[in-house]
mmCIF file of C-alpha atoms (C1' of nucleotides) in Angstrom:
data_model
loop_
_atom_site.group_PDB
_atom_site.id
_atom_site.type_symbol
_atom_site.label_atom_id
_atom_site.label_comp_id
_atom_site.label_asym_id
_atom_site.label_seq_id
_atom_site.Cartn_x
_atom_site.Cartn_y
_atom_site.Cartn_z
ATOM 1 C CA MET D 1 130.150 91.887 88.436
ATOM 2 C CA ASP D 2 128.059 87.986 89.984
ATOM 3 C CA ASP D 3 125.040 87.743 90.604
ATOM 4 C CA THR D 4 126.119 88.565 94.967
ATOM 5 C CA GLN D 5 126.900 91.671 93.644
ATOM 6 C CA THR D 6 123.798 92.770 91.415
ATOM 7 C CA THR D 7 121.762 91.196 94.305
ATOM 8 C CA TYR D 8 123.148 93.851 96.830
ATOM 9 C CA LYS D 9 123.291 96.710 94.315
ATOM 10 C CA LEU D 10 119.623 96.002 93.948
ATOM 11 C CA LYS D 11 118.874 96.152 97.649
ATOM 12 C CA ALA D 12 120.988 99.284 98.111
ATOM 13 C CA GLN D 13 118.746 101.036 95.100
ATOM 14 C CA ILE D 14 115.784 100.422 96.853
ATOM 15 C CA ILE D 15 116.823 101.914 100.065
ATOM 16 C CA LYS D 16 118.433 104.562 98.659
ATOM 17 C CA ALA D 17 114.937 105.459 97.078
ATOM 18 C CA MET D 18 113.798 106.062 100.785
ATOM 19 C CA ALA D 19 116.990 107.794 102.001
ATOM 20 C CA HIS D 20 115.433 111.493 101.725
ATOM 21 C CA PRO D 21 113.783 113.491 103.766
ATOM 22 C CA SER D 22 111.290 114.706 100.866
ATOM 23 C CA ARG D 23 110.907 110.999 100.311
ATOM 24 C CA LEU D 24 110.463 109.727 103.754
ATOM 25 C CA MET D 25 107.513 112.536 103.702
ATOM 26 C CA ILE D 26 105.703 111.402 101.181
ATOM 27 C CA ILE D 27 106.226 107.563 102.209
ATOM 28 C CA GLU D 28 104.337 108.025 105.364
ATOM 29 C CA GLU D 29 102.074 110.015 103.242
ATOM 30 C CA LEU D 30 101.125 107.347 101.327
ATOM 31 C CA ALA D 31 101.047 104.651 104.249
ATOM 32 C CA LYS D 32 97.772 106.400 105.215
ATOM 33 C CA GLY D 33 96.635 105.182 101.779
ATOM 34 C CA GLU D 34 96.770 106.492 97.660
ATOM 35 C CA ARG D 35 97.484 110.107 96.951
ATOM 36 C CA CYS D 36 97.430 112.444 93.476
ATOM 37 C CA VAL D 37 100.635 114.160 93.154
ATOM 38 C CA CYS D 38 99.135 117.405 93.877
ATOM 39 C CA ASP D 39 98.029 115.657 97.593
ATOM 40 C CA LEU D 40 101.655 114.745 98.048
ATOM 41 C CA LYS D 41 103.142 117.880 96.074
ATOM 42 C CA ARG D 42 101.275 120.092 99.334
ATOM 43 C CA VAL D 43 102.860 118.048 102.143
ATOM 44 C CA VAL D 44 106.397 118.273 100.844
ATOM 45 C CA GLY D 45 106.322 121.461 99.521
ATOM 46 C CA GLY D 46 108.850 122.739 96.194
ATOM 47 C CA ASP D 47 108.789 122.246 92.794
ATOM 48 C CA MET D 48 105.691 119.973 91.476
ATOM 49 C CA SER D 49 108.934 118.679 88.768
ATOM 50 C CA THR D 50 111.191 117.971 92.212
ATOM 51 C CA VAL D 51 108.174 116.074 93.655
ATOM 52 C CA SER D 52 107.780 114.094 90.140
ATOM 53 C CA LYS D 53 111.210 113.519 90.178
ATOM 54 C CA HIS D 54 111.070 111.944 93.972
ATOM 55 C CA LEU D 55 107.819 109.457 92.701
ATOM 56 C CA ALA D 56 110.487 108.440 89.980
ATOM 57 C CA VAL D 57 112.944 107.400 92.106
ATOM 58 C CA MET D 58 110.536 105.296 94.030
ATOM 59 C CA ARG D 59 108.768 104.293 91.580
ATOM 60 C CA HIS D 60 112.296 102.925 89.427
ATOM 61 C CA ALA D 61 112.959 100.868 92.520
ATOM 62 C CA GLY D 62 109.846 99.600 93.170
ATOM 63 C CA ILE D 63 108.565 100.958 96.352
ATOM 64 C CA VAL D 64 105.444 102.450 94.522
ATOM 65 C CA GLU D 65 103.011 102.065 92.133
ATOM 66 C CA ASP D 66 100.713 104.340 90.086
ATOM 67 C CA ARG D 67 97.348 104.775 88.434
ATOM 68 C CA LYS D 68 96.401 107.358 86.189
ATOM 69 C CA ALA D 69 92.097 108.814 86.732
ATOM 70 C CA GLY D 70 92.081 111.172 84.355
ATOM 71 C CA LEU D 71 94.282 114.067 84.546
ATOM 72 C CA GLN D 72 96.089 113.200 88.224
ATOM 73 C CA VAL D 73 97.850 110.439 88.636
ATOM 74 C CA PHE D 74 97.511 108.637 91.993
ATOM 75 C CA TYR D 75 100.195 106.932 94.224
ATOM 76 C CA ARG D 76 100.348 103.693 96.583
ATOM 77 C CA LEU D 77 103.252 102.097 98.571
ATOM 78 C CA ARG D 78 103.529 98.435 96.787
ATOM 79 C CA VAL D 79 104.972 96.540 100.246
ATOM 80 C CA PRO D 80 103.802 98.165 102.966
ATOM 81 C CA CYS D 81 105.847 96.625 105.549
ATOM 82 C CA ILE D 82 108.377 99.520 104.454
ATOM 83 C CA ILE D 83 106.625 101.729 107.171
ATOM 84 C CA GLN D 84 107.612 99.165 109.767
ATOM 85 C CA PHE D 85 111.097 100.062 108.654
ATOM 86 C CA PHE D 86 110.493 104.085 110.138
ATOM 87 C CA GLY D 87 109.980 102.021 113.917
ATOM 88 C CA CYS D 88 113.573 100.711 113.892
ATOM 89 C CA VAL D 89 114.734 103.950 112.642
ATOM 90 C CA GLU D 90 113.552 105.620 115.141
ATOM 91 C CA ALA D 91 114.900 103.537 117.767
ATOM 92 C CA VAL D 92 117.992 104.101 116.287
ATOM 93 C CA MET D 93 117.285 107.638 116.763
ATOM 94 C CA ALA D 94 116.040 107.017 120.377
ATOM 95 C CA ALA D 95 119.492 104.866 120.624
ATOM 96 C CA THR D 96 121.640 107.920 119.733
ATOM 97 C CA PHE D 97 119.893 110.791 122.190
ATOM 98 C CA ALA D 98 119.962 107.981 125.216
ATOM 99 C CA THR D 99 123.274 107.930 124.619
ATOM 100 C CA PHE D 100 123.693 112.021 124.899
ATOM 101 C CA ARG D 101 121.571 111.999 128.259
ATOM 102 C CA GLU D 102 124.279 108.547 129.286
ATOM 103 C CA ARG D 103 127.069 111.437 128.271
ATOM 104 C CA PRO D 104 126.378 115.281 128.731
ATOM 105 C CA LEU D 105 128.799 117.538 128.044
ATOM 106 C CA GLY D 106 131.864 117.564 129.864
ATOM 107 C CA ASP D 107 131.324 114.185 131.299
ATOM 108 C CA ALA D 108 134.062 111.881 131.554
ATOM 109 C CA MET M 1 113.864 124.445 109.834
ATOM 110 C CA ASP M 2 111.805 123.152 111.946
ATOM 111 C CA ASP M 3 111.855 120.085 114.246
ATOM 112 C CA THR M 4 109.567 117.894 112.058
ATOM 113 C CA GLN M 5 111.702 118.974 108.797
ATOM 114 C CA THR M 6 115.343 117.963 111.270
ATOM 115 C CA THR M 7 113.646 114.588 112.236
ATOM 116 C CA TYR M 8 112.799 113.954 108.787
ATOM 117 C CA LYS M 9 116.112 114.867 107.800
ATOM 118 C CA LEU M 10 118.155 112.457 110.495
ATOM 119 C CA LYS M 11 115.520 109.929 109.430
ATOM 120 C CA ALA M 12 117.160 110.413 106.138
ATOM 121 C CA GLN M 13 120.498 110.155 107.056
ATOM 122 C CA ILE M 14 120.599 107.146 109.400
ATOM 123 C CA ILE M 15 118.606 105.921 106.122
ATOM 124 C CA LYS M 16 121.094 106.754 103.759
ATOM 125 C CA ALA M 17 123.901 105.103 105.914
ATOM 126 C CA MET M 18 122.491 101.513 104.917
ATOM 127 C CA ALA M 19 122.066 102.346 101.459
ATOM 128 C CA HIS M 20 125.339 101.372 99.386
ATOM 129 C CA PRO M 21 126.308 97.484 98.572
ATOM 130 C CA SER M 22 129.509 97.436 100.704
ATOM 131 C CA ARG M 23 127.647 98.769 103.902
ATOM 132 C CA LEU M 24 125.034 96.288 103.221
ATOM 133 C CA MET M 25 127.427 93.582 103.191
ATOM 134 C CA ILE M 26 128.846 94.470 106.396
ATOM 135 C CA ILE M 27 125.662 95.242 107.990
ATOM 136 C CA GLU M 28 124.443 91.744 107.527
ATOM 137 C CA GLU M 29 128.005 90.500 107.919
ATOM 138 C CA LEU M 30 127.922 92.131 111.993
ATOM 139 C CA ALA M 31 124.069 90.464 111.996
ATOM 140 C CA LYS M 32 126.088 87.518 112.483
ATOM 141 C CA GLY M 33 127.871 89.068 115.621
ATOM 142 C CA GLU M 34 131.064 92.030 116.700
ATOM 143 C CA ARG M 35 133.697 91.959 113.496
ATOM 144 C CA CYS M 36 137.126 93.414 113.629
ATOM 145 C CA VAL M 37 137.990 95.979 110.469
ATOM 146 C CA CYS M 38 139.608 93.031 109.005
ATOM 147 C CA ASP M 39 137.003 91.077 108.811
ATOM 148 C CA LEU M 40 135.003 93.593 107.444
ATOM 149 C CA LYS M 41 137.762 94.234 104.710
ATOM 150 C CA ARG M 42 138.237 90.224 104.040
ATOM 151 C CA VAL M 43 134.069 90.077 103.140
ATOM 152 C CA VAL M 44 133.123 93.236 101.252
ATOM 153 C CA GLY M 45 137.183 93.793 99.333
ATOM 154 C CA GLY M 46 138.268 97.030 98.323
ATOM 155 C CA ASP M 47 141.269 99.078 100.206
ATOM 156 C CA MET M 48 141.217 99.360 103.887
ATOM 157 C CA SER M 49 140.475 103.234 103.868
ATOM 158 C CA THR M 50 137.399 102.517 102.240
ATOM 159 C CA VAL M 51 136.150 100.149 104.793
ATOM 160 C CA SER M 52 137.190 102.370 107.464
ATOM 161 C CA LYS M 53 135.322 105.175 105.978
ATOM 162 C CA HIS M 54 132.194 103.627 105.370
ATOM 163 C CA LEU M 55 132.044 102.582 108.560
ATOM 164 C CA ALA M 56 132.633 106.025 109.988
ATOM 165 C CA VAL M 57 129.319 106.522 108.266
ATOM 166 C CA MET M 58 127.295 103.878 109.544
ATOM 167 C CA ARG M 59 128.971 105.139 113.367
ATOM 168 C CA HIS M 60 128.102 108.678 112.887
ATOM 169 C CA ALA M 61 124.850 107.652 112.178
ATOM 170 C CA GLY M 62 124.424 105.699 114.908
ATOM 171 C CA ILE M 63 124.255 101.989 113.201
ATOM 172 C CA VAL M 64 127.093 100.377 114.576
ATOM 173 C CA GLU M 65 129.201 100.822 117.596
ATOM 174 C CA ASP M 66 132.758 100.066 117.918
ATOM 175 C CA ARG M 67 135.311 98.824 120.802
ATOM 176 C CA LYS M 68 139.082 99.137 120.648
ATOM 177 C CA ALA M 69 141.258 95.486 121.701
ATOM 178 C CA GLY M 70 144.737 96.316 121.320
ATOM 179 C CA LEU M 71 145.498 96.730 117.884
ATOM 180 C CA GLN M 72 142.620 95.819 116.426
ATOM 181 C CA VAL M 73 138.699 97.865 116.820
ATOM 182 C CA PHE M 74 135.233 95.211 116.358
ATOM 183 C CA TYR M 75 131.838 97.240 115.376
ATOM 184 C CA ARG M 76 128.575 95.406 116.300
ATOM 185 C CA LEU M 77 124.732 96.757 115.063
ATOM 186 C CA ARG M 78 123.819 99.229 117.246
ATOM 187 C CA VAL M 79 119.791 98.460 116.951
ATOM 188 C CA PRO M 80 119.319 94.946 115.584
ATOM 189 C CA CYS M 81 116.205 95.239 114.225
ATOM 190 C CA ILE M 82 117.813 96.754 111.101
ATOM 191 C CA ILE M 83 118.103 93.784 109.777
ATOM 192 C CA GLN M 84 114.322 92.508 109.926
ATOM 193 C CA PHE M 85 114.065 95.208 107.722
ATOM 194 C CA PHE M 86 116.460 93.191 104.718
ATOM 195 C CA GLY M 87 113.031 90.911 104.838
ATOM 196 C CA CYS M 88 110.965 93.837 103.799
ATOM 197 C CA VAL M 89 113.598 95.085 100.886
ATOM 198 C CA GLU M 90 113.871 91.601 99.816
ATOM 199 C CA ALA M 91 109.809 91.469 99.279
ATOM 200 C CA VAL M 92 109.884 94.753 97.234
ATOM 201 C CA MET M 93 112.559 92.530 94.606
ATOM 202 C CA ALA M 94 109.888 89.877 94.827
ATOM 203 C CA ALA M 95 107.240 92.106 94.010
ATOM 204 C CA THR M 96 109.455 93.410 91.205
ATOM 205 C CA PHE M 97 110.388 89.926 90.002
ATOM 206 C CA ALA M 98 106.703 89.057 89.888
ATOM 207 C CA THR M 99 105.541 91.909 87.725
ATOM 208 C CA PHE M 100 108.219 90.359 85.355
ATOM 209 C CA ARG M 101 106.521 87.414 85.517
ATOM 210 C CA GLU M 102 103.072 88.588 85.159
ATOM 211 C CA ARG M 103 103.873 90.624 82.348
ATOM 212 C CA PRO M 104 106.559 88.783 80.428
ATOM 213 C CA LEU M 105 108.493 90.611 77.357
ATOM 214 C CA GLY M 106 105.633 91.241 74.208
ATOM 215 C CA ASP M 107 102.751 90.169 76.962
ATOM 216 C CA ALA M 108 100.116 92.950 76.294
ATOM 217 C "C1'" DT Z 1 90.221 122.373 67.733
ATOM 218 C "C1'" DG Z 2 92.220 125.071 71.256
ATOM 219 C "C1'" DC Z 3 93.234 125.972 75.693
ATOM 220 C "C1'" DC Z 4 93.145 124.690 80.536
ATOM 221 C "C1'" DT Z 5 95.310 121.528 84.230
ATOM 222 C "C1'" DA Z 6 98.083 117.397 85.867
ATOM 223 C "C1'" DT Z 7 102.369 115.089 85.646
ATOM 224 C "C1'" DA Z 8 106.252 114.135 83.070
ATOM 225 C "C1'" DT Z 9 110.854 114.956 80.902
ATOM 226 C "C1'" DG Z 10 115.565 117.731 79.663
ATOM 227 C "C1'" DG Z 11 118.533 121.154 80.532
ATOM 228 C "C1'" DT Z 12 121.892 122.626 84.417
ATOM 229 C "C1'" DA Z 13 124.379 124.195 88.183
ATOM 230 C "C1'" DA Z 14 125.173 123.371 92.931
ATOM 231 C "C1'" DG Z 15 126.572 120.247 96.355
ATOM 232 C "C1'" DA Z 16 127.137 115.317 97.884
ATOM 233 C "C1'" DT Z 17 129.614 110.942 97.595
ATOM 234 C "C1'" DT Z 18 132.769 107.247 96.645
ATOM 235 C "C1'" DG Z 19 137.527 105.237 96.100
ATOM 236 C "C1'" DC Z 20 141.860 105.073 95.250
ATOM 237 C "C1'" DC Z 21 146.677 106.744 97.502
ATOM 238 C "C1'" DA Z 22 149.566 109.400 100.939
ATOM 239 C "C1'" DT Z 23 150.032 110.231 105.645
ATOM 240 C "C1'" DG Z 24 148.894 110.213 110.158
ATOM 241 C "C1'" DT Z 25 148.231 107.118 114.821
ATOM 242 C "C1'" DA Z 26 148.119 104.110 118.181
ATOM 243 C "C1'" DA Z 27 148.867 99.432 120.431
ATOM 244 C "C1'" DT Z 28 152.536 95.595 120.302
ATOM 245 C "C1'" DG Z 29 156.582 93.149 120.195
ATOM 246 C "C1'" DG Z 30 161.323 92.878 119.901
ATOM 247 C "C1'" DC Y 1 163.293 103.105 121.052
ATOM 248 C "C1'" DC Y 2 162.301 101.597 116.548
ATOM 249 C "C1'" DA Y 3 159.457 98.680 113.600
ATOM 250 C "C1'" DT Y 4 155.006 96.419 112.521
ATOM 251 C "C1'" DT Y 5 150.151 96.095 112.800
ATOM 252 C "C1'" DA Y 6 145.771 97.903 112.036
ATOM 253 C "C1'" DC Y 7 142.775 101.485 111.764
ATOM 254 C "C1'" DA Y 8 141.476 106.271 110.350
ATOM 255 C "C1'" DT Y 9 141.850 110.417 108.148
ATOM 256 C "C1'" DG Y 10 143.286 114.538 104.408
ATOM 257 C "C1'" DG Y 11 143.122 114.663 99.744
ATOM 258 C "C1'" DC Y 12 141.111 114.839 95.344
ATOM 259 C "C1'" DA Y 13 138.601 113.331 91.154
ATOM 260 C "C1'" DA Y 14 135.696 111.067 89.064
ATOM 261 C "C1'" DT Y 15 130.800 110.461 89.781
ATOM 262 C "C1'" DC Y 16 126.183 110.732 91.115
ATOM 263 C "C1'" DT Y 17 121.893 113.613 93.592
ATOM 264 C "C1'" DT Y 18 119.130 117.171 93.407
ATOM 265 C "C1'" DA Y 19 116.109 121.355 92.933
ATOM 266 C "C1'" DC Y 20 114.897 124.671 90.190
ATOM 267 C "C1'" DC Y 21 114.080 126.592 85.393
ATOM 268 C "C1'" DA Y 22 111.731 125.567 80.406
ATOM 269 C "C1'" DT Y 23 109.285 122.731 78.055
ATOM 270 C "C1'" DA Y 24 106.627 118.335 76.293
ATOM 271 C "C1'" DT Y 25 102.627 115.421 76.883
ATOM 272 C "C1'" DA Y 26 97.651 113.977 78.168
ATOM 273 C "C1'" DG Y 27 93.203 114.140 79.463
ATOM 274 C "C1'" DG Y 28 88.968 117.097 79.740
ATOM 275 C "C1'" DC Y 29 86.038 121.009 78.870
ATOM 276 C "C1'" DA Y 30 84.618 124.603 75.380
#
DNA sequence: TGCCTATATGGTAAGATTGCCATGTAATGG
DNA sequence: CCATTACATGGCAATCTTACCATATAGGCA
């Protein structure tokens, strides 16, 4: 595999690390500031081990960093520009809903 | 599942539709302008049916639109802001490599 | 030291994704 | 009508992802 292929694979891995509902919720919460795992668990629900694994995926991809403080581990976004992208994702959704409005059910 | 959950699921689906090396290549190519499936097949390689399925994933997510013209089908990005996001993904990669530079192998 | 709390990791079963082959379909040319 | 071209879809095996449970680790406190 050449360099170009490797680059695309790395980029895909970073994007894939965002591509899960719980991980999006985590990113949005971290956009407000540093949070401990316990905070994030409260936000996304589910098992602590599941949250921990979601964080490991994002940490491995380089999206988040952690900082240990006593018993707790605090996570934060490593590259805040990620948040700006959410607006674009919402634009895709808006375009989709606009299409439905333009061509409602039964419209020729 | 409530509305908030549904929204996150939709967003995740849109992002997931980008999270694949071949699909990133396709998006980058489409950023340059409309392209037929045959063009895209040349760019990403592999089977035509595989390219076609990647396009279907992105079409379903609302990332691309198609336009038939005779025997060919031309695809284009539906919401161009997607491209801007690539810069942010590269920033994540740059941060990761910077970390390696700051803490090379064997550094305490 | 021994216990408690916060988080991480291993195991695993269910489900999703991927990529190829074979086949289907629609437009075009003869 | 028939063949060809460009693309899409069905099927399927290999692989990856996810979420839970059980267990491990590490810090703080008695």
